[in-house]
mmCIF file of N, CA and C in Angstrom:
data_model
loop_
_atom_site.group_PDB
_atom_site.id
_atom_site.type_symbol
_atom_site.label_atom_id
_atom_site.label_comp_id
_atom_site.label_asym_id
_atom_site.label_seq_id
_atom_site.Cartn_x
_atom_site.Cartn_y
_atom_site.Cartn_z
ATOM 1 N N UNK A 1 49.479 34.120 -27.842
ATOM 2 C CA UNK A 1 49.214 34.091 -26.422
ATOM 3 C C UNK A 1 48.103 33.091 -26.137
ATOM 4 N N UNK A 2 48.203 32.502 -25.022
ATOM 5 C CA UNK A 2 47.187 31.531 -24.624
ATOM 6 C C UNK A 2 46.267 32.196 -23.618
ATOM 7 N N UNK A 3 45.026 32.142 -23.894
ATOM 8 C CA UNK A 3 44.092 32.670 -22.906
ATOM 9 C C UNK A 3 43.584 31.513 -22.049
ATOM 10 N N UNK A 4 42.751 31.810 -21.048
ATOM 11 C CA UNK A 4 42.266 30.807 -20.104
ATOM 12 C C UNK A 4 41.402 29.766 -20.802
ATOM 13 N N UNK A 5 40.663 30.185 -21.823
ATOM 14 C CA UNK A 5 39.787 29.254 -22.546
ATOM 15 C C UNK A 5 40.600 28.170 -23.227
ATOM 16 N N UNK A 6 41.657 28.550 -23.900
ATOM 17 C CA UNK A 6 42.510 27.582 -24.580
ATOM 18 C C UNK A 6 43.233 26.689 -23.584
ATOM 19 N N UNK A 7 43.624 27.236 -22.470
ATOM 20 C CA UNK A 7 44.342 26.467 -21.459
ATOM 21 C C UNK A 7 43.431 25.376 -20.898
ATOM 22 N N UNK A 8 42.172 25.750 -20.627
ATOM 23 C CA UNK A 8 41.223 24.762 -20.119
ATOM 24 C C UNK A 8 41.018 23.643 -21.123
ATOM 25 N N UNK A 9 40.912 23.964 -22.381
ATOM 26 C CA UNK A 9 40.671 22.973 -23.427
ATOM 27 C C UNK A 9 41.828 22.006 -23.531
ATOM 28 N N UNK A 10 43.042 22.513 -23.380
ATOM 29 C CA UNK A 10 44.214 21.655 -23.513
ATOM 30 C C UNK A 10 44.358 20.722 -22.314
ATOM 31 N N UNK A 11 43.947 21.173 -21.120
ATOM 32 C CA UNK A 11 44.113 20.356 -19.932
ATOM 33 C C UNK A 11 43.092 19.234 -19.834
ATOM 34 N N UNK A 12 41.948 19.412 -20.483
ATOM 35 C CA UNK A 12 40.918 18.383 -20.414
ATOM 36 C C UNK A 12 41.352 17.161 -21.204
ATOM 37 N N UNK A 13 41.066 16.004 -20.652
ATOM 38 C CA UNK A 13 41.398 14.760 -21.337
ATOM 39 C C UNK A 13 40.159 14.262 -22.042
ATOM 40 N N UNK A 14 40.338 13.687 -23.152
ATOM 41 C CA UNK A 14 39.229 13.101 -23.901
ATOM 42 C C UNK A 14 38.779 11.830 -23.190
ATOM 43 N N UNK A 15 37.458 11.579 -23.115
ATOM 44 C CA UNK A 15 36.976 10.364 -22.445
ATOM 45 C C UNK A 15 37.381 9.115 -23.222
ATOM 46 N N UNK A 16 37.533 8.029 -22.510
ATOM 47 C CA UNK A 16 37.904 6.751 -23.110
ATOM 48 C C UNK A 16 36.626 6.097 -23.639
ATOM 49 N N UNK A 17 36.290 6.388 -24.909
ATOM 50 C CA UNK A 17 35.048 5.887 -25.489
ATOM 51 C C UNK A 17 35.033 4.369 -25.615
ATOM 52 N N UNK A 18 36.172 3.783 -25.854
ATOM 53 C CA UNK A 18 36.210 2.324 -25.984
ATOM 54 C C UNK A 18 35.797 1.646 -24.681
ATOM 55 N N UNK A 19 36.307 2.173 -23.576
ATOM 56 C CA UNK A 19 35.953 1.596 -22.282
ATOM 57 C C UNK A 19 34.487 1.856 -21.944
ATOM 58 N N UNK A 20 33.981 3.032 -22.307
ATOM 59 C CA UNK A 20 32.600 3.374 -22.011
ATOM 60 C C UNK A 20 31.625 2.535 -22.835
ATOM 61 N N UNK A 21 32.008 2.203 -24.053
ATOM 62 C CA UNK A 21 31.108 1.478 -24.948
ATOM 63 C C UNK A 21 31.204 -0.033 -24.769
ATOM 64 N N UNK A 22 32.205 -0.517 -24.054
ATOM 65 C CA UNK A 22 32.352 -1.957 -23.849
ATOM 66 C C UNK A 22 31.205 -2.453 -22.977
ATOM 67 N N UNK A 23 30.650 -3.622 -23.278
ATOM 68 C CA UNK A 23 29.551 -4.143 -22.461
ATOM 69 C C UNK A 23 30.044 -4.498 -21.061
ATOM 70 N N UNK A 24 29.145 -4.379 -20.109
ATOM 71 C CA UNK A 24 29.482 -4.721 -18.727
ATOM 72 C C UNK A 24 29.742 -6.222 -18.649
ATOM 73 N N UNK A 25 30.627 -6.627 -17.760
ATOM 74 C CA UNK A 25 30.880 -8.069 -17.642
ATOM 75 C C UNK A 25 29.585 -8.778 -17.239
ATOM 76 N N UNK A 26 29.334 -9.947 -17.819
ATOM 77 C CA UNK A 26 28.074 -10.640 -17.523
ATOM 78 C C UNK A 26 28.012 -11.076 -16.061
ATOM 79 N N UNK A 27 26.796 -10.996 -15.509
ATOM 80 C CA UNK A 27 26.580 -11.444 -14.133
ATOM 81 C C UNK A 27 26.423 -12.958 -14.126
ATOM 82 N N UNK A 28 26.792 -13.541 -13.021
ATOM 83 C CA UNK A 28 26.584 -14.980 -12.899
ATOM 84 C C UNK A 28 25.080 -15.233 -12.827
ATOM 85 N N UNK A 29 24.626 -16.437 -13.168
ATOM 86 C CA UNK A 29 23.182 -16.722 -13.117
ATOM 87 C C UNK A 29 22.577 -16.471 -11.738
ATOM 88 N N UNK A 30 23.321 -16.796 -10.683
ATOM 89 C CA UNK A 30 22.768 -16.577 -9.345
ATOM 90 C C UNK A 30 22.633 -15.086 -9.047
ATOM 91 N N UNK A 31 23.611 -14.281 -9.507
ATOM 92 C CA UNK A 31 23.524 -12.837 -9.285
ATOM 93 C C UNK A 31 22.389 -12.234 -10.112
ATOM 94 N N UNK A 32 22.174 -12.760 -11.323
ATOM 95 C CA UNK A 32 21.070 -12.277 -12.151
ATOM 96 C C UNK A 32 19.726 -12.578 -11.478
ATOM 97 N N UNK A 33 19.583 -13.809 -10.936
ATOM 98 C CA UNK A 33 18.340 -14.171 -10.238
ATOM 99 C C UNK A 33 18.137 -13.297 -9.011
ATOM 100 N N UNK A 34 19.206 -13.062 -8.268
ATOM 101 C CA UNK A 34 19.107 -12.235 -7.066
ATOM 102 C C UNK A 34 18.718 -10.810 -7.422
ATOM 103 N N UNK A 35 19.302 -10.299 -8.497
ATOM 104 C CA UNK A 35 18.980 -8.935 -8.925
ATOM 105 C C UNK A 35 17.517 -8.849 -9.346
ATOM 106 N N UNK A 36 17.037 -9.821 -10.114
ATOM 107 C CA UNK A 36 15.646 -9.827 -10.567
ATOM 108 C C UNK A 36 14.699 -9.991 -9.385
ATOM 109 N N UNK A 37 15.027 -10.891 -8.478
ATOM 110 C CA UNK A 37 14.167 -11.115 -7.305
ATOM 111 C C UNK A 37 14.154 -9.894 -6.405
ATOM 112 N N UNK A 38 15.306 -9.264 -6.257
ATOM 113 C CA UNK A 38 15.383 -8.071 -5.416
ATOM 114 C C UNK A 38 14.543 -6.945 -5.946
ATOM 115 N N UNK A 39 14.615 -6.707 -7.250
ATOM 116 C CA UNK A 39 13.818 -5.616 -7.806
ATOM 117 C C UNK A 39 12.336 -5.961 -7.785
ATOM 118 N N UNK A 40 11.999 -7.225 -8.035
ATOM 119 C CA UNK A 40 10.589 -7.629 -7.983
ATOM 120 C C UNK A 40 10.082 -7.554 -6.553
ATOM 121 N N UNK A 41 10.903 -7.990 -5.602
ATOM 122 C CA UNK A 41 10.514 -7.949 -4.207
ATOM 123 C C UNK A 41 10.337 -6.530 -3.709
ATOM 124 N N UNK A 42 11.247 -5.644 -4.114
ATOM 125 C CA UNK A 42 11.142 -4.252 -3.697
ATOM 126 C C UNK A 42 9.922 -3.587 -4.289
ATOM 127 N N UNK A 43 9.637 -3.874 -5.551
ATOM 128 C CA UNK A 43 8.460 -3.243 -6.146
ATOM 129 C C UNK A 43 7.187 -3.776 -5.501
ATOM 130 N N UNK A 44 7.162 -5.051 -5.148
ATOM 131 C CA UNK A 44 5.990 -5.618 -4.474
ATOM 132 C C UNK A 44 5.841 -5.006 -3.081
ATOM 133 N N UNK A 45 6.953 -4.871 -2.369
ATOM 134 C CA UNK A 45 6.909 -4.241 -1.048
ATOM 135 C C UNK A 45 6.476 -2.788 -1.148
ATOM 136 N N UNK A 46 6.962 -2.105 -2.168
ATOM 137 C CA UNK A 46 6.577 -0.715 -2.368
ATOM 138 C C UNK A 46 5.080 -0.608 -2.632
ATOM 139 N N UNK A 47 4.569 -1.524 -3.437
ATOM 140 C CA UNK A 47 3.135 -1.537 -3.738
ATOM 141 C C UNK A 47 2.332 -1.799 -2.464
ATOM 142 N N UNK A 48 2.752 -2.784 -1.678
ATOM 143 C CA UNK A 48 2.066 -3.100 -0.424
ATOM 144 C C UNK A 48 2.115 -1.916 0.535
ATOM 145 N N UNK A 49 3.269 -1.230 0.583
ATOM 146 C CA UNK A 49 3.404 -0.062 1.450
ATOM 147 C C UNK A 49 2.435 1.030 1.040
ATOM 148 N N UNK A 50 2.329 1.302 -0.265
ATOM 149 C CA UNK A 50 1.392 2.327 -0.740
ATOM 150 C C UNK A 50 -0.043 1.951 -0.405
ATOM 151 N N UNK A 51 -0.386 0.684 -0.557
ATOM 152 C CA UNK A 51 -1.742 0.226 -0.229
ATOM 153 C C UNK A 51 -2.020 0.419 1.262
ATOM 154 N N UNK A 52 -1.063 0.012 2.103
ATOM 155 C CA UNK A 52 -1.243 0.152 3.550
ATOM 156 C C UNK A 52 -1.313 1.620 3.971
ATOM 157 N N UNK A 53 -0.518 2.471 3.331
ATOM 158 C CA UNK A 53 -0.566 3.895 3.655
ATOM 159 C C UNK A 53 -1.916 4.481 3.269
ATOM 160 N N UNK A 54 -2.437 4.077 2.109
ATOM 161 C CA UNK A 54 -3.746 4.572 1.675
ATOM 162 C C UNK A 54 -4.839 4.091 2.623
ATOM 163 N N UNK A 55 -4.763 2.825 3.022
ATOM 164 C CA UNK A 55 -5.735 2.279 3.967
ATOM 165 C C UNK A 55 -5.653 3.009 5.301
ATOM 166 N N UNK A 56 -4.444 3.244 5.764
ATOM 167 C CA UNK A 56 -4.234 3.949 7.025
ATOM 168 C C UNK A 56 -4.815 5.358 6.956
ATOM 169 N N UNK A 57 -4.556 6.046 5.862
ATOM 170 C CA UNK A 57 -5.077 7.402 5.690
ATOM 171 C C UNK A 57 -6.602 7.386 5.658
ATOM 172 N N UNK A 58 -7.165 6.421 4.958
ATOM 173 C CA UNK A 58 -8.620 6.300 4.878
ATOM 174 C C UNK A 58 -9.216 6.052 6.263
ATOM 175 N N UNK A 59 -8.580 5.177 7.031
ATOM 176 C CA UNK A 59 -9.062 4.890 8.372
ATOM 177 C C UNK A 59 -8.937 6.111 9.284
ATOM 178 N N UNK A 60 -7.868 6.877 9.141
ATOM 179 C CA UNK A 60 -7.685 8.083 9.947
ATOM 180 C C UNK A 60 -8.788 9.098 9.639
ATOM 181 N N UNK A 61 -9.126 9.240 8.358
ATOM 182 C CA UNK A 61 -10.207 10.157 7.965
ATOM 183 C C UNK A 61 -11.531 9.687 8.567
ATOM 184 N N UNK A 62 -11.781 8.379 8.514
ATOM 185 C CA UNK A 62 -13.023 7.828 9.056
ATOM 186 C C UNK A 62 -13.079 8.017 10.576
ATOM 187 N N UNK A 63 -11.961 7.819 11.252
ATOM 188 C CA UNK A 63 -11.911 8.019 12.703
ATOM 189 C C UNK A 63 -12.220 9.474 13.039
ATOM 190 N N UNK A 64 -11.622 10.403 12.303
ATOM 191 C CA UNK A 64 -11.892 11.822 12.550
ATOM 192 C C UNK A 64 -13.366 12.148 12.326
ATOM 193 N N UNK A 65 -13.960 11.594 11.289
ATOM 194 C CA UNK A 65 -15.374 11.826 10.999
ATOM 195 C C UNK A 65 -16.243 11.298 12.138
ATOM 196 N N UNK A 66 -15.951 10.087 12.588
ATOM 197 C CA UNK A 66 -16.723 9.494 13.680
ATOM 198 C C UNK A 66 -16.548 10.261 14.992
ATOM 199 N N UNK A 67 -15.332 10.727 15.252
ATOM 200 C CA UNK A 67 -15.103 11.504 16.466
ATOM 201 C C UNK A 67 -15.878 12.824 16.427
ATOM 202 N N UNK A 68 -15.939 13.462 15.250
ATOM 203 C CA UNK A 68 -16.731 14.685 15.116
ATOM 204 C C UNK A 68 -18.208 14.395 15.378
ATOM 205 N N UNK A 69 -18.708 13.316 14.791
ATOM 206 C CA UNK A 69 -20.103 12.936 15.013
ATOM 207 C C UNK A 69 -20.362 12.660 16.488
ATOM 208 N N UNK A 70 -19.435 11.975 17.120
ATOM 209 C CA UNK A 70 -19.576 11.651 18.537
ATOM 210 C C UNK A 70 -19.627 12.921 19.380
ATOM 211 N N UNK A 71 -18.744 13.870 19.082
ATOM 212 C CA UNK A 71 -18.750 15.132 19.831
ATOM 213 C C UNK A 71 -20.068 15.878 19.645
ATOM 214 N N UNK A 72 -20.551 15.914 18.402
ATOM 215 C CA UNK A 72 -21.812 16.617 18.122
ATOM 216 C C UNK A 72 -22.965 15.953 18.855
ATOM 217 N N UNK A 73 -23.055 14.619 18.755
ATOM 218 C CA UNK A 73 -24.140 13.901 19.424
ATOM 219 C C UNK A 73 -24.048 14.032 20.939
ATOM 220 N N UNK A 74 -22.838 13.998 21.448
ATOM 221 C CA UNK A 74 -22.656 14.120 22.894
ATOM 222 C C UNK A 74 -23.086 15.503 23.365
ATOM 223 N N UNK A 75 -22.736 16.527 22.598
ATOM 224 C CA UNK A 75 -23.140 17.883 22.969
ATOM 225 C C UNK A 75 -24.651 18.024 22.927
ATOM 226 N N UNK A 76 -25.290 17.418 21.924
ATOM 227 C CA UNK A 76 -26.745 17.477 21.822
ATOM 228 C C UNK A 76 -27.419 16.783 23.002
ATOM 229 N N UNK A 77 -26.813 15.726 23.489
ATOM 230 C CA UNK A 77 -27.391 14.968 24.597
ATOM 231 C C UNK A 77 -26.905 15.478 25.953
ATOM 232 N N UNK A 78 -25.975 16.412 25.938
ATOM 233 C CA UNK A 78 -25.450 16.935 27.199
ATOM 234 C C UNK A 78 -24.519 15.968 27.901
ATOM 235 N N UNK A 79 -23.845 15.136 27.130
ATOM 236 C CA UNK A 79 -22.928 14.138 27.701
ATOM 237 C C UNK A 79 -21.496 14.609 27.475
ATOM 238 N N UNK A 80 -20.666 14.406 28.472
ATOM 239 C CA UNK A 80 -19.254 14.744 28.366
ATOM 240 C C UNK A 80 -18.564 13.682 27.498
ATOM 241 N N UNK A 81 -17.842 14.122 26.473
ATOM 242 C CA UNK A 81 -17.182 13.191 25.546
ATOM 243 C C UNK A 81 -16.141 12.341 26.276
ATOM 244 N N UNK A 82 -15.433 12.921 27.211
ATOM 245 C CA UNK A 82 -14.418 12.166 27.956
ATOM 246 C C UNK A 82 -15.073 11.036 28.752
ATOM 247 N N UNK A 83 -16.227 11.336 29.376
ATOM 248 C CA UNK A 83 -16.936 10.296 30.132
ATOM 249 C C UNK A 83 -17.442 9.198 29.203
ATOM 250 N N UNK A 84 -17.939 9.608 28.041
ATOM 251 C CA UNK A 84 -18.430 8.636 27.064
ATOM 252 C C UNK A 84 -17.291 7.752 26.566
ATOM 253 N N UNK A 85 -16.157 8.375 26.275
ATOM 254 C CA UNK A 85 -14.985 7.610 25.798
ATOM 255 C C UNK A 85 -14.541 6.600 26.855
ATOM 256 N N UNK A 86 -14.534 7.044 28.127
ATOM 257 C CA UNK A 86 -14.140 6.155 29.218
ATOM 258 C C UNK A 86 -15.116 4.981 29.334
ATOM 259 N N UNK A 87 -16.408 5.263 29.199
ATOM 260 C CA UNK A 87 -17.414 4.194 29.270
ATOM 261 C C UNK A 87 -17.249 3.213 28.122
ATOM 262 N N UNK A 88 -16.952 3.725 26.930
ATOM 263 C CA UNK A 88 -16.742 2.839 25.773
ATOM 264 C C UNK A 88 -15.489 1.979 25.965
ATOM 265 N N UNK A 89 -14.428 2.583 26.468
ATOM 266 C CA UNK A 89 -13.199 1.817 26.711
ATOM 267 C C UNK A 89 -13.442 0.715 27.734
ATOM 268 N N UNK A 90 -14.197 1.045 28.760
ATOM 269 C CA UNK A 90 -14.523 0.061 29.795
ATOM 270 C C UNK A 90 -15.346 -1.093 29.216
ATOM 271 N N UNK A 91 -16.328 -0.739 28.392
ATOM 272 C CA UNK A 91 -17.169 -1.767 27.769
ATOM 273 C C UNK A 91 -16.332 -2.671 26.866
ATOM 274 N N UNK A 92 -15.427 -2.072 26.105
ATOM 275 C CA UNK A 92 -14.554 -2.872 25.225
ATOM 276 C C UNK A 92 -13.642 -3.784 26.047
ATOM 277 N N UNK A 93 -13.105 -3.250 27.129
ATOM 278 C CA UNK A 93 -12.230 -4.056 27.986
ATOM 279 C C UNK A 93 -12.996 -5.225 28.585
ATOM 280 N N UNK A 94 -14.239 -4.967 29.024
ATOM 281 C CA UNK A 94 -15.046 -6.050 29.588
ATOM 282 C C UNK A 94 -15.352 -7.107 28.535
ATOM 283 N N UNK A 95 -15.642 -6.659 27.315
ATOM 284 C CA UNK A 95 -15.917 -7.603 26.218
ATOM 285 C C UNK A 95 -14.679 -8.436 25.910
ATOM 286 N N UNK A 96 -13.526 -7.788 25.861
ATOM 287 C CA UNK A 96 -12.284 -8.511 25.586
ATOM 288 C C UNK A 96 -11.986 -9.512 26.701
ATOM 289 N N UNK A 97 -12.243 -9.116 27.952
ATOM 290 C CA UNK A 97 -12.019 -10.023 29.079
ATOM 291 C C UNK A 97 -12.951 -11.227 28.984
ATOM 292 N N UNK A 98 -14.213 -10.992 28.607
ATOM 293 C CA UNK A 98 -15.163 -12.088 28.428
ATOM 294 C C UNK A 98 -14.716 -13.054 27.335
ATOM 295 N N UNK A 99 -14.217 -12.502 26.225
ATOM 296 C CA UNK A 99 -13.707 -13.357 25.142
ATOM 297 C C UNK A 99 -12.513 -14.167 25.617
ATOM 298 N N UNK A 100 -11.647 -13.536 26.393
ATOM 299 C CA UNK A 100 -10.466 -14.228 26.914
ATOM 300 C C UNK A 100 -10.876 -15.365 27.842
ATOM 301 N N UNK A 101 -11.859 -15.118 28.713
ATOM 302 C CA UNK A 101 -12.341 -16.170 29.613
ATOM 303 C C UNK A 101 -12.943 -17.331 28.819
ATOM 304 N N UNK A 102 -13.691 -17.012 27.777
ATOM 305 C CA UNK A 102 -14.283 -18.055 26.933
ATOM 306 C C UNK A 102 -13.190 -18.889 26.268
ATOM 307 N N UNK A 103 -12.161 -18.219 25.785
ATOM 308 C CA UNK A 103 -11.066 -18.928 25.111
ATOM 309 C C UNK A 103 -10.322 -19.843 26.090
ATOM 310 N N UNK A 104 -10.098 -19.350 27.319
ATOM 311 C CA UNK A 104 -9.424 -20.170 28.333
ATOM 312 C C UNK A 104 -10.264 -21.392 28.664
ATOM 313 N N UNK A 105 -11.584 -21.195 28.814
ATOM 314 C CA UNK A 105 -12.474 -22.324 29.124
ATOM 315 C C UNK A 105 -12.445 -23.351 27.996
ATOM 316 N N UNK A 106 -12.447 -22.879 26.750
ATOM 317 C CA UNK A 106 -12.402 -23.788 25.602
ATOM 318 C C UNK A 106 -11.094 -24.580 25.595
ATOM 319 N N UNK A 107 -9.978 -23.889 25.839
ATOM 320 C CA UNK A 107 -8.683 -24.570 25.853
ATOM 321 C C UNK A 107 -8.597 -25.573 27.004
ATOM 322 N N UNK A 108 -9.175 -25.231 28.138
ATOM 323 C CA UNK A 108 -9.167 -26.176 29.271
ATOM 324 C C UNK A 108 -9.977 -27.425 28.931
ATOM 325 N N UNK A 109 -11.108 -27.234 28.240
ATOM 326 C CA UNK A 109 -11.922 -28.384 27.836
ATOM 327 C C UNK A 109 -11.146 -29.256 26.851
ATOM 328 N N UNK A 110 -10.462 -28.612 25.900
ATOM 329 C CA UNK A 110 -9.641 -29.375 24.951
ATOM 330 C C UNK A 110 -8.522 -30.108 25.677
ATOM 331 N N UNK A 111 -7.944 -29.465 26.690
ATOM 332 C CA UNK A 111 -6.880 -30.084 27.475
ATOM 333 C C UNK A 111 -7.399 -31.301 28.225
ATOM 334 N N UNK A 112 -8.578 -31.192 28.763
ATOM 335 C CA UNK A 112 -9.170 -32.319 29.481
ATOM 336 C C UNK A 112 -9.421 -33.493 28.537
ATOM 337 N N UNK A 113 -9.941 -33.198 27.343
ATOM 338 C CA UNK A 113 -10.181 -34.256 26.356
ATOM 339 C C UNK A 113 -8.861 -34.916 25.967
ATOM 340 N N UNK A 114 -7.841 -34.108 25.745
ATOM 341 C CA UNK A 114 -6.541 -34.659 25.366
ATOM 342 C C UNK A 114 -5.937 -35.475 26.498
ATOM 343 N N UNK A 115 -6.136 -35.028 27.727
ATOM 344 C CA UNK A 115 -5.623 -35.776 28.884
ATOM 345 C C UNK A 115 -6.304 -37.130 28.993
ATOM 346 N N UNK A 116 -7.636 -37.151 28.783
ATOM 347 C CA UNK A 116 -8.362 -38.425 28.817
ATOM 348 C C UNK A 116 -7.887 -39.350 27.698
ATOM 349 N N UNK A 117 -7.616 -38.769 26.536
ATOM 350 C CA UNK A 117 -7.132 -39.575 25.420
ATOM 351 C C UNK A 117 -5.745 -40.145 25.717
ATOM 352 N N UNK A 118 -4.960 -39.388 26.468
ATOM 353 C CA UNK A 118 -3.609 -39.841 26.801
ATOM 354 C C UNK A 118 -3.657 -41.053 27.713
ATOM 355 N N UNK A 119 -4.685 -41.108 28.522
ATOM 356 C CA UNK A 119 -4.789 -42.208 29.478
ATOM 357 C C UNK A 119 -4.986 -43.544 28.778
ATOM 358 N N UNK A 120 -5.514 -43.506 27.589
ATOM 359 C CA UNK A 120 -5.651 -44.760 26.843
ATOM 360 C C UNK A 120 -4.269 -45.161 26.331
ATOM 361 N N UNK A 121 -3.959 -46.421 26.420
ATOM 362 C CA UNK A 121 -2.636 -46.905 26.025
ATOM 363 C C UNK A 121 -2.328 -46.635 24.559
ATOM 364 N N UNK A 122 -3.305 -46.805 23.696
ATOM 365 C CA UNK A 122 -3.050 -46.697 22.258
ATOM 366 C C UNK A 122 -2.778 -45.277 21.792
ATOM 367 N N UNK A 123 -3.198 -44.258 22.525
ATOM 368 C CA UNK A 123 -3.025 -42.887 22.037
ATOM 369 C C UNK A 123 -2.063 -42.065 22.880
ATOM 370 N N UNK A 124 -1.303 -42.701 23.744
ATOM 371 C CA UNK A 124 -0.378 -41.957 24.596
ATOM 372 C C UNK A 124 0.637 -41.158 23.776
ATOM 373 N N UNK A 125 1.212 -41.780 22.783
ATOM 374 C CA UNK A 125 2.276 -41.128 22.021
ATOM 375 C C UNK A 125 1.762 -39.941 21.205
ATOM 376 N N UNK A 126 0.565 -40.070 20.606
ATOM 377 C CA UNK A 126 0.075 -39.007 19.735
ATOM 378 C C UNK A 126 -0.534 -37.840 20.504
ATOM 379 N N UNK A 127 -1.006 -38.045 21.714
ATOM 380 C CA UNK A 127 -1.678 -36.989 22.472
ATOM 381 C C UNK A 127 -0.707 -36.131 23.279
ATOM 382 N N UNK A 128 0.454 -36.630 23.624
ATOM 383 C CA UNK A 128 1.385 -35.913 24.497
ATOM 384 C C UNK A 128 1.795 -34.539 23.943
ATOM 385 N N UNK A 129 2.193 -34.430 22.684
ATOM 386 C CA UNK A 129 2.570 -33.090 22.171
ATOM 387 C C UNK A 129 1.384 -32.127 22.159
ATOM 388 N N UNK A 130 0.211 -32.643 21.852
ATOM 389 C CA UNK A 130 -0.987 -31.809 21.816
ATOM 390 C C UNK A 130 -1.311 -31.273 23.214
ATOM 391 N N UNK A 131 -1.181 -32.128 24.211
ATOM 392 C CA UNK A 131 -1.429 -31.720 25.601
ATOM 393 C C UNK A 131 -0.426 -30.652 26.020
ATOM 394 N N UNK A 132 0.825 -30.859 25.710
ATOM 395 C CA UNK A 132 1.859 -29.873 26.069
ATOM 396 C C UNK A 132 1.574 -28.532 25.403
ATOM 397 N N UNK A 133 1.142 -28.558 24.157
ATOM 398 C CA UNK A 133 0.815 -27.335 23.433
ATOM 399 C C UNK A 133 -0.365 -26.610 24.091
ATOM 400 N N UNK A 134 -1.394 -27.364 24.455
ATOM 401 C CA UNK A 134 -2.554 -26.755 25.114
ATOM 402 C C UNK A 134 -2.203 -26.190 26.469
ATOM 403 N N UNK A 135 -1.341 -26.893 27.215
ATOM 404 C CA UNK A 135 -0.909 -26.397 28.518
ATOM 405 C C UNK A 135 -0.159 -25.077 28.369
ATOM 406 N N UNK A 136 0.647 -24.964 27.321
ATOM 407 C CA UNK A 136 1.371 -23.715 27.059
ATOM 408 C C UNK A 136 0.402 -22.577 26.738
ATOM 409 N N UNK A 137 -0.610 -22.881 25.902
ATOM 410 C CA UNK A 137 -1.595 -21.859 25.529
ATOM 411 C C UNK A 137 -2.356 -21.353 26.754
ATOM 412 N N UNK A 138 -2.801 -22.289 27.602
ATOM 413 C CA UNK A 138 -3.532 -21.903 28.812
ATOM 414 C C UNK A 138 -2.618 -21.073 29.704
ATOM 415 N N UNK A 139 -1.362 -21.454 29.814
ATOM 416 C CA UNK A 139 -0.405 -20.707 30.619
ATOM 417 C C UNK A 139 -0.159 -19.305 30.086
ATOM 418 N N UNK A 140 -0.138 -19.137 28.757
ATOM 419 C CA UNK A 140 0.049 -17.817 28.163
ATOM 420 C C UNK A 140 -1.110 -16.897 28.467
ATOM 421 N N UNK A 141 -2.319 -17.468 28.458
ATOM 422 C CA UNK A 141 -3.509 -16.646 28.682
ATOM 423 C C UNK A 141 -3.674 -16.378 30.147
#
């Protein structure tokens, strides 16, 4: 009599060891380079990602520490943290606006110099792209 164990054994096929042991077909040189570059690129990206995540986590911890200190100091001084935060944001915005105005003034001065240089016959060709670039920068700001 055949039991289930024997039936299972008979139905199973033996693996094709010759096919399993045969070497994989060789990759073309370009595919080999792509495979090597891909794995090197991925490992480099993975490393950069881990570094950035660690930096981000470190910065988040530092921000939390500073916010705690700010709350404690504000409470000691009787200052509302929300009002202090608003004042700091305003100060930063004013500083950024001042930097932007300085940058625009600098670009306008460079534009004026380039325009004067363009007026000279000998430098018309070389100054035109520079002037156009400066005009674009001033327009963006």
